GROMACS .gro file of C-alpha atoms in nm:
model
  346
    1MET     CA    1   0.973   2.719  -0.734
    2LYS     CA    2   1.025   2.548  -0.403
    3THR     CA    3   1.351   2.338  -0.366
    4ILE     CA    4   1.297   1.978  -0.289
    5ASP     CA    5   1.426   1.870   0.050
    6MET     CA    6   1.608   1.568  -0.070
    7PRO     CA    7   1.781   1.472   0.266
    8LEU     CA    8   1.437   1.474   0.438
    9LEU     CA    9   1.277   1.277   0.162
   10ALA     CA   10   1.559   1.022   0.134
   11ASP     CA   11   1.559   0.969   0.516
   12THR     CA   12   1.183   0.905   0.503
   13ALA     CA   13   1.221   0.661   0.220
   14ARG     CA   14   1.495   0.496   0.390
   15ARG     CA   15   1.291   0.454   0.712
   16LEU     CA   16   0.996   0.312   0.523
   17MET     CA   17   1.227   0.059   0.333
   18ALA     CA   18   1.407  -0.061   0.654
   19ASP     CA   19   1.531  -0.416   0.637
   20GLY     CA   20   1.284  -0.663   0.774
   21LYS     CA   21   0.994  -0.425   0.791
   22GLY     CA   22   0.694  -0.309   0.572
   23LEU     CA   23   0.392  -0.082   0.575
   24LEU     CA   24   0.056  -0.125   0.740
   25ALA     CA   25  -0.216   0.012   0.500
   26MET     CA   26  -0.498   0.113   0.736
   27ASP     CA   27  -0.633   0.380   0.496
   28GLU     CA   28  -0.976   0.238   0.423
   29SER     CA   29  -1.237   0.506   0.346
   30THR     CA   30  -1.524   0.535   0.576
   31GLY     CA   31  -1.751   0.347   0.338
   32THR     CA   32  -1.504   0.050   0.294
   33CYS     CA   33  -1.433   0.041   0.676
   34ASN     CA   34  -1.804   0.045   0.744
   35ARG     CA   35  -1.869  -0.257   0.502
   36ARG     CA   36  -1.607  -0.464   0.675
   37PHE     CA   37  -1.755  -0.372   1.019
   38GLY     CA   38  -2.099  -0.464   0.880
   39ALA     CA   39  -1.985  -0.806   0.757
   40ALA     CA   40  -1.835  -0.866   1.114
   41GLY     CA   41  -2.123  -0.747   1.294
   42ILE     CA   42  -1.961  -0.438   1.434
   43PRO     CA   43  -2.149  -0.099   1.470
   44GLN     CA   44  -2.058   0.129   1.177
   45THR     CA   45  -1.991   0.444   1.383
   46GLU     CA   46  -1.700   0.679   1.422
   47ALA     CA   47  -1.651   0.566   1.774
   48PHE     CA   48  -1.595   0.198   1.673
   49ARG     CA   49  -1.363   0.315   1.386
   50ARG     CA   50  -1.169   0.506   1.636
   51ALA     CA   51  -1.153   0.235   1.876
   52TYR     CA   52  -1.048  -0.018   1.606
   53ARG     CA   53  -0.770   0.222   1.473
   54GLU     CA   54  -0.643   0.298   1.816
   55LEU     CA   55  -0.606  -0.087   1.868
   56LEU     CA   56  -0.402  -0.102   1.565
   57VAL     CA   57  -0.168   0.188   1.616
   58SER     CA   58  -0.110   0.111   1.985
   59THR     CA   59  -0.024  -0.245   1.945
   60PRO     CA   60   0.299  -0.313   2.156
   61GLY     CA   61   0.609  -0.402   1.953
   62LEU     CA   62   0.453  -0.320   1.621
   63GLY     CA   63   0.742  -0.107   1.530
   64ARG     CA   64   0.963  -0.421   1.523
   65THR     CA   65   0.829  -0.508   1.183
   66ILE     CA   66   0.615  -0.233   1.056
   67SER     CA   67   0.808   0.086   0.935
   68GLY     CA   68   0.508   0.292   0.820
   69ALA     CA   69   0.139   0.319   0.843
   70ILE     CA   70  -0.083   0.465   0.599
   71LEU     CA   71  -0.378   0.652   0.747
   72PHE     CA   72  -0.719   0.771   0.631
   73GLU     CA   73  -0.789   1.140   0.687
   74GLU     CA   74  -1.038   1.068   0.957
   75THR     CA   75  -0.761   0.870   1.129
   76LEU     CA   76  -0.493   1.143   1.098
   77HIS     CA   77  -0.707   1.368   1.322
   78GLN     CA   78  -0.808   1.098   1.583
   79ARG     CA   79  -0.676   1.064   1.937
   80THR     CA   80  -0.636   0.781   2.179
   81ARG     CA   81  -0.854   0.751   2.476
   82ASP     CA   82  -0.560   0.935   2.662
   83ASP     CA   83  -0.591   1.221   2.423
   84VAL     CA   84  -0.264   1.145   2.230
   85LEU     CA   85  -0.277   1.193   1.840
   86PHE     CA   86  -0.250   0.860   1.654
   87THR     CA   87   0.039   1.010   1.464
   88GLN     CA   88   0.226   1.072   1.784
   89VAL     CA   89   0.167   0.715   1.905
   90LEU     CA   90   0.313   0.592   1.574
   91GLU     CA   91   0.607   0.817   1.589
   92ASP     CA   92   0.681   0.710   1.950
   93ALA     CA   93   0.685   0.338   1.831
   94GLY     CA   94   0.941   0.427   1.536
   95ILE     CA   95   0.658   0.411   1.283
   96VAL     CA   96   0.630   0.667   1.017
   97PRO     CA   97   0.285   0.817   0.977
   98GLY     CA   98   0.143   0.866   0.619
   99ILE     CA   99  -0.182   0.963   0.459
  100LYS     CA  100  -0.400   0.857   0.169
  101VAL     CA  101  -0.461   1.165  -0.043
  102ASP     CA  102  -0.665   1.057  -0.345
  103LEU     CA  103  -1.043   1.093  -0.342
  104GLY     CA  104  -1.129   0.764  -0.511
  105ALA     CA  105  -1.171   0.617  -0.871
  106LYS     CA  106  -1.458   0.758  -1.076
  107LEU     CA  107  -1.590   0.632  -1.402
  108LEU     CA  108  -1.396   0.747  -1.699
  109ALA     CA  109  -1.614   0.943  -1.940
  110GLY     CA  110  -1.627   0.771  -2.289
  111HIS     CA  111  -1.470   0.458  -2.153
  112PRO     CA  112  -1.734   0.217  -2.018
  113GLY     CA  113  -1.594  -0.002  -1.723
  114GLU     CA  114  -1.286   0.204  -1.672
  115ARG     CA  115  -1.205   0.450  -1.394
  116VAL     CA  116  -0.984   0.746  -1.324
  117THR     CA  117  -0.871   0.844  -0.972
  118GLU     CA  118  -0.956   1.205  -0.870
  119GLY     CA  119  -0.841   1.447  -0.610
  120LEU     CA  120  -0.578   1.675  -0.770
  121ASP     CA  121  -0.790   1.989  -0.712
  122GLY     CA  122  -0.673   2.164  -0.397
  123LEU     CA  123  -0.419   1.884  -0.333
  124ARG     CA  124  -0.128   2.132  -0.269
  125ALA     CA  125  -0.311   2.294   0.027
  126ARG     CA  126  -0.417   1.961   0.171
  127LEU     CA  127  -0.060   1.829   0.155
  128LYS     CA  128   0.051   2.127   0.349
  129ALA     CA  129  -0.215   2.069   0.616
  130TYR     CA  130  -0.141   1.693   0.632
  131SER     CA  131   0.219   1.756   0.684
  132GLU     CA  132   0.136   1.998   0.979
  133LYS     CA  133  -0.052   1.715   1.131
  134GLY     CA  134   0.236   1.480   1.119
  135ALA     CA  135   0.225   1.297   0.786
  136ARG     CA  136   0.560   1.221   0.641
  137PHE     CA  137   0.448   1.043   0.324
  138ALA     CA  138   0.136   1.012   0.108
  139LYS     CA  139  -0.028   0.760  -0.111
  140TRP     CA  140  -0.246   0.768  -0.427
  141ARG     CA  141  -0.402   0.465  -0.580
  142ALA     CA  142  -0.508   0.409  -0.937
  143VAL     CA  143  -0.698   0.105  -1.047
  144PHE     CA  144  -0.697  -0.099  -1.383
  145SER     CA  145  -0.907  -0.404  -1.473
  146ILE     CA  146  -0.812  -0.650  -1.726
  147GLU     CA  147  -1.107  -0.737  -1.967
  148THR     CA  148  -1.144  -0.733  -2.340
  149GLY     CA  149  -0.967  -0.410  -2.439
  150THR     CA  150  -0.883  -0.294  -2.106
  151PRO     CA  151  -0.694  -0.143  -1.944
  152GLY     CA  152  -0.724   0.096  -2.263
  153PRO     CA  153  -0.457   0.357  -2.370
  154ALA     CA  154  -0.686   0.641  -2.231
  155CYS     CA  155  -0.735   0.506  -1.895
  156ILE     CA  156  -0.360   0.416  -1.853
  157ALA     CA  157  -0.270   0.766  -1.980
  158ALA     CA  158  -0.527   0.952  -1.743
  159ASN     CA  159  -0.424   0.775  -1.426
  160ALA     CA  160  -0.048   0.775  -1.506
  161HIS     CA  161  -0.065   1.165  -1.555
  162ALA     CA  162  -0.267   1.186  -1.228
  163LEU     CA  163  -0.014   0.980  -1.027
  164ALA     CA  164   0.264   1.196  -1.169
  165ARG     CA  165   0.116   1.514  -1.079
  166TYR     CA  166   0.033   1.385  -0.727
  167ALA     CA  167   0.381   1.261  -0.682
  168ALA     CA  168   0.538   1.600  -0.781
  169LEU     CA  169   0.313   1.801  -0.552
  170CYS     CA  170   0.414   1.555  -0.264
  171GLN     CA  171   0.793   1.619  -0.304
  172GLU     CA  172   0.730   1.992  -0.322
  173ALA     CA  173   0.554   1.954   0.019
  174SER     CA  174   0.836   1.730   0.161
  175LEU     CA  175   0.634   1.419   0.159
  176VAL     CA  176   0.747   1.095   0.000
  177PRO     CA  177   0.493   0.987  -0.254
  178ILE     CA  178   0.392   0.638  -0.277
  179VAL     CA  179   0.266   0.568  -0.633
  180GLU     CA  180   0.005   0.283  -0.636
  181PRO     CA  181  -0.093   0.158  -0.973
  182GLU     CA  182  -0.312  -0.158  -0.915
  183VAL     CA  183  -0.405  -0.401  -1.181
  184LEU     CA  184  -0.691  -0.577  -1.020
  185MET     CA  185  -0.713  -0.951  -0.952
  186ASP     CA  186  -1.076  -0.968  -1.055
  187GLY     CA  187  -1.138  -1.164  -1.374
  188ALA     CA  188  -1.032  -1.475  -1.573
  189HIS     CA  189  -0.707  -1.343  -1.702
  190THR     CA  190  -0.396  -1.544  -1.721
  191LEU     CA  191  -0.060  -1.482  -1.543
  192ALA     CA  192   0.086  -1.377  -1.885
  193GLU     CA  193  -0.204  -1.135  -1.950
  194CYS     CA  194  -0.155  -0.973  -1.603
  195GLY     CA  195   0.214  -0.921  -1.667
  196GLU     CA  196   0.152  -0.769  -1.997
  197ALA     CA  197  -0.100  -0.532  -1.860
  198THR     CA  198   0.103  -0.454  -1.553
  199HIS     CA  199   0.401  -0.372  -1.779
  200ARG     CA  200   0.199  -0.137  -2.003
  201VAL     CA  201   0.072   0.048  -1.692
  202LEU     CA  202   0.417   0.067  -1.521
  203HIS     CA  203   0.584   0.205  -1.839
  204GLN     CA  204   0.346   0.476  -1.874
  205VAL     CA  205   0.348   0.565  -1.506
  206PHE     CA  206   0.729   0.611  -1.523
  207GLU     CA  207   0.721   0.811  -1.841
  208GLN     CA  208   0.469   1.051  -1.678
  209LEU     CA  209   0.681   1.072  -1.361
  210ASP     CA  210   0.982   1.167  -1.575
  211GLN     CA  211   0.782   1.430  -1.753
  212GLN     CA  212   0.660   1.578  -1.429
  213GLY     CA  213   1.013   1.601  -1.283
  214VAL     CA  214   0.953   1.347  -1.002
  215VAL     CA  215   1.279   1.248  -0.830
  216LEU     CA  216   1.272   0.867  -0.831
  217GLU     CA  217   1.520   0.837  -0.540
  218ALA     CA  218   1.254   1.005  -0.324
  219MET     CA  219   0.946   0.804  -0.400
  220LEU     CA  220   0.816   0.449  -0.357
  221LEU     CA  221   0.620   0.229  -0.589
  222LYS     CA  222   0.322   0.014  -0.460
  223PRO     CA  223   0.230  -0.225  -0.726
  224ASN     CA  224   0.030  -0.540  -0.764
  225MET     CA  225   0.203  -0.878  -0.797
  226VAL     CA  226   0.172  -1.029  -1.122
  227LEU     CA  227  -0.115  -1.291  -1.063
  228PRO     CA  228  -0.376  -1.514  -1.269
  229GLY     CA  229  -0.725  -1.384  -1.224
  230THR     CA  230  -0.934  -1.507  -0.942
  231GLU     CA  231  -1.148  -1.682  -1.195
  232CYS     CA  232  -0.869  -1.818  -1.419
  233PRO     CA  233  -0.887  -2.198  -1.435
  234VAL     CA  234  -0.498  -2.209  -1.407
  235GLN     CA  235  -0.360  -2.085  -1.071
  236ASP     CA  236   0.022  -2.072  -1.126
  237ASP     CA  237   0.235  -2.188  -0.846
  238ILE     CA  238   0.433  -1.965  -0.606
  239ASP     CA  239   0.767  -1.964  -0.805
  240ALA     CA  240   0.591  -1.879  -1.130
  241VAL     CA  241   0.418  -1.585  -0.966
  242ALA     CA  242   0.749  -1.460  -0.805
  243ASP     CA  243   0.932  -1.501  -1.147
  244ALA     CA  244   0.665  -1.320  -1.347
  245THR     CA  245   0.639  -1.027  -1.096
  246LEU     CA  246   1.021  -0.990  -1.072
  247ALA     CA  247   1.064  -1.000  -1.453
  248CYS     CA  248   0.785  -0.737  -1.508
  249LEU     CA  249   0.940  -0.497  -1.262
  250LEU     CA  250   1.285  -0.544  -1.393
  251ARG     CA  251   1.174  -0.447  -1.737
  252ALA     CA  252   0.942  -0.148  -1.628
  253VAL     CA  253   1.085   0.010  -1.305
  254PRO     CA  254   1.401   0.215  -1.303
  255ALA     CA  255   1.678   0.124  -1.073
  256ALA     CA  256   1.684   0.477  -0.905
  257VAL     CA  257   1.337   0.412  -0.741
  258ALA     CA  258   1.381   0.412  -0.358
  259GLY     CA  259   1.181   0.100  -0.297
  260ILE     CA  260   0.887  -0.127  -0.399
  261ALA     CA  261   0.611  -0.215  -0.141
  262PHE     CA  262   0.363  -0.466  -0.275
  263LEU     CA  263  -0.006  -0.430  -0.225
  264SER     CA  264  -0.191  -0.746  -0.120
  265GLY     CA  265  -0.500  -0.686  -0.336
  266GLY     CA  266  -0.731  -0.923  -0.175
  267GLN     CA  267  -0.495  -1.227  -0.153
  268PRO     CA  268  -0.545  -1.447   0.151
  269ALA     CA  269  -0.313  -1.330   0.423
  270GLU     CA  270  -0.101  -1.638   0.437
  271LEU     CA  271  -0.064  -1.680   0.043
  272ALA     CA  272   0.043  -1.316   0.013
  273THR     CA  273   0.308  -1.371   0.271
  274VAL     CA  274   0.425  -1.710   0.089
  275ARG     CA  275   0.443  -1.527  -0.254
  276LEU     CA  276   0.637  -1.240  -0.098
  277ASN     CA  277   0.883  -1.477   0.052
  278ALA     CA  278   0.934  -1.650  -0.276
  279MET     CA  279   1.068  -1.325  -0.434
  280HIS     CA  280   1.348  -1.308  -0.169
  281ARG     CA  281   1.439  -1.676  -0.169
  282PRO     CA  282   1.734  -1.788  -0.378
  283ARG     CA  283   1.632  -2.041  -0.654
  284ASP     CA  284   1.736  -2.151  -0.991
  285THR     CA  285   1.459  -1.993  -1.185
  286ALA     CA  286   1.485  -1.634  -1.009
  287PRO     CA  287   1.565  -1.357  -1.249
  288MET     CA  288   1.880  -1.130  -1.200
  289SER     CA  289   1.925  -0.959  -0.854
  290ASN     CA  290   1.674  -0.672  -0.774
  291PRO     CA  291   1.813  -0.306  -0.790
  292TRP     CA  292   1.561  -0.193  -0.527
  293PRO     CA  293   1.453  -0.326  -0.191
  294LEU     CA  294   1.119  -0.502  -0.189
  295THR     CA  295   0.874  -0.511   0.091
  296PHE     CA  296   0.503  -0.510   0.172
  297SER     CA  297   0.229  -0.261   0.213
  298PHE     CA  298  -0.056  -0.476   0.304
  299GLY     CA  299  -0.415  -0.385   0.418
  300ARG     CA  300  -0.660  -0.672   0.460
  301ALA     CA  301  -0.381  -0.930   0.455
  302LEU     CA  302  -0.242  -0.774   0.782
  303GLN     CA  303  -0.555  -0.641   0.925
  304GLN     CA  304  -0.818  -0.909   0.864
  305PRO     CA  305  -0.708  -1.150   1.137
  306ALA     CA  306  -0.696  -0.864   1.384
  307LEU     CA  307  -1.043  -0.744   1.297
  308ALA     CA  308  -1.204  -1.097   1.311
  309ALA     CA  309  -1.030  -1.141   1.668
  310TRP     CA  310  -1.156  -0.811   1.779
  311ALA     CA  311  -1.515  -0.820   1.663
  312GLY     CA  312  -1.600  -0.492   1.823
  313ASN     CA  313  -1.539  -0.619   2.164
  314ASP     CA  314  -1.276  -0.439   2.376
  315ALA     CA  315  -1.240  -0.759   2.587
  316ASN     CA  316  -1.066  -0.921   2.275
  317ARG     CA  317  -0.808  -0.617   2.226
  318VAL     CA  318  -0.519  -0.811   2.332
  319ALA     CA  319  -0.596  -1.118   2.111
  320ALA     CA  320  -0.661  -0.881   1.816
  321GLN     CA  321  -0.324  -0.713   1.871
  322GLN     CA  322  -0.145  -1.055   1.877
  323ALA     CA  323  -0.312  -1.147   1.554
  324LEU     CA  324  -0.180  -0.813   1.403
  325LEU     CA  325   0.170  -0.885   1.540
  326HIS     CA  326   0.173  -1.221   1.404
  327ARG     CA  327   0.108  -1.131   1.046
  328ALA     CA  328   0.345  -0.838   1.070
  329ALA     CA  329   0.614  -1.075   1.195
  330CYS     CA  330   0.542  -1.337   0.930
  331ASN     CA  331   0.558  -1.072   0.654
  332GLY     CA  332   0.870  -0.924   0.827
  333ALA     CA  333   1.037  -1.258   0.788
  334ALA     CA  334   0.924  -1.284   0.423
  335VAL     CA  335   1.108  -0.967   0.315
  336LEU     CA  336   1.426  -1.140   0.444
  337GLY     CA  337   1.347  -1.483   0.265
  338ARG     CA  338   1.299  -1.647   0.610
  339TYR     CA  339   0.926  -1.720   0.625
  340GLY     CA  340   0.813  -2.085   0.670
  341ALA     CA  341   0.489  -2.258   0.743
  342VAL     CA  342   0.610  -2.346   1.094
  343MET     CA  343   0.550  -1.974   1.180
  344GLU     CA  344   0.181  -2.023   1.139
  345THR     CA  345   0.167  -2.305   1.396
  346PRO     CA  346   0.029  -2.177   1.719
   0.00000   0.00000   0.00000
């Protein structure tokens, strides 16, 4: 059995969780990226995807507030117009390159409305190839919906097992695994119902991680915030969301975990930042201090303003990069508890 390279993994995890920094999730599949391009009137071609992603990775100064970038497989192999691999551009900026390795969520047989993420077959060989291409960490996402009877035990067990096997394979390949169990925002569930479902999911995930021998000090968790559903008539305030999220994590996540990087999950960009900031701001209702660092690993909440500014026109490149830098700076301030609405003023 291959010995885990703990010094390397610990160093990567430390770099990803650097103070005042977070992760840029730019790992949308081709289908998802094309849908967003289509909505923005941008041609849905490889050339435009490459141009957009080059815009993101080459943003001057991005490394001041972004510690790592999660890439899609297509992006891992792409180069700039000057023929430099995107992974090299990121490394030169002090940003750790990573890779999404799951193959997407599929319908779970016998359990209508629930899904299991696939991609374990052949993963060992793929991880080796990704590492040789410059990836230093990986990500695997599992999704859970809250409806009557869901997420059910079979769905949670299947996804928790897959997440744990993926994480063990990553550490074997000297890649830091980001474990992403996402309880979706869609639905009319309450804040409390989201907290209960998130706790059940996380409990099973860490039980499976333990059974598979995953070293917690060399992995990161990418969870959802505990939120009321988008259709819930009661939308709890910022502090209530922060308290519910932290209380859930403190009950379910071992202190040994190297760090937690929240997904945005479709939240509006500014609201995701405000909620992140609240978890770092001292207040009377806050639970006990956190044993792990907390940061962000946002996709749309970082990218959407840049995509809207770019709109597929290279003349808008600088404006798009400024939009990305602005959102990254706002979230970088939030992980230090220093974000304020004044930062949104032009």
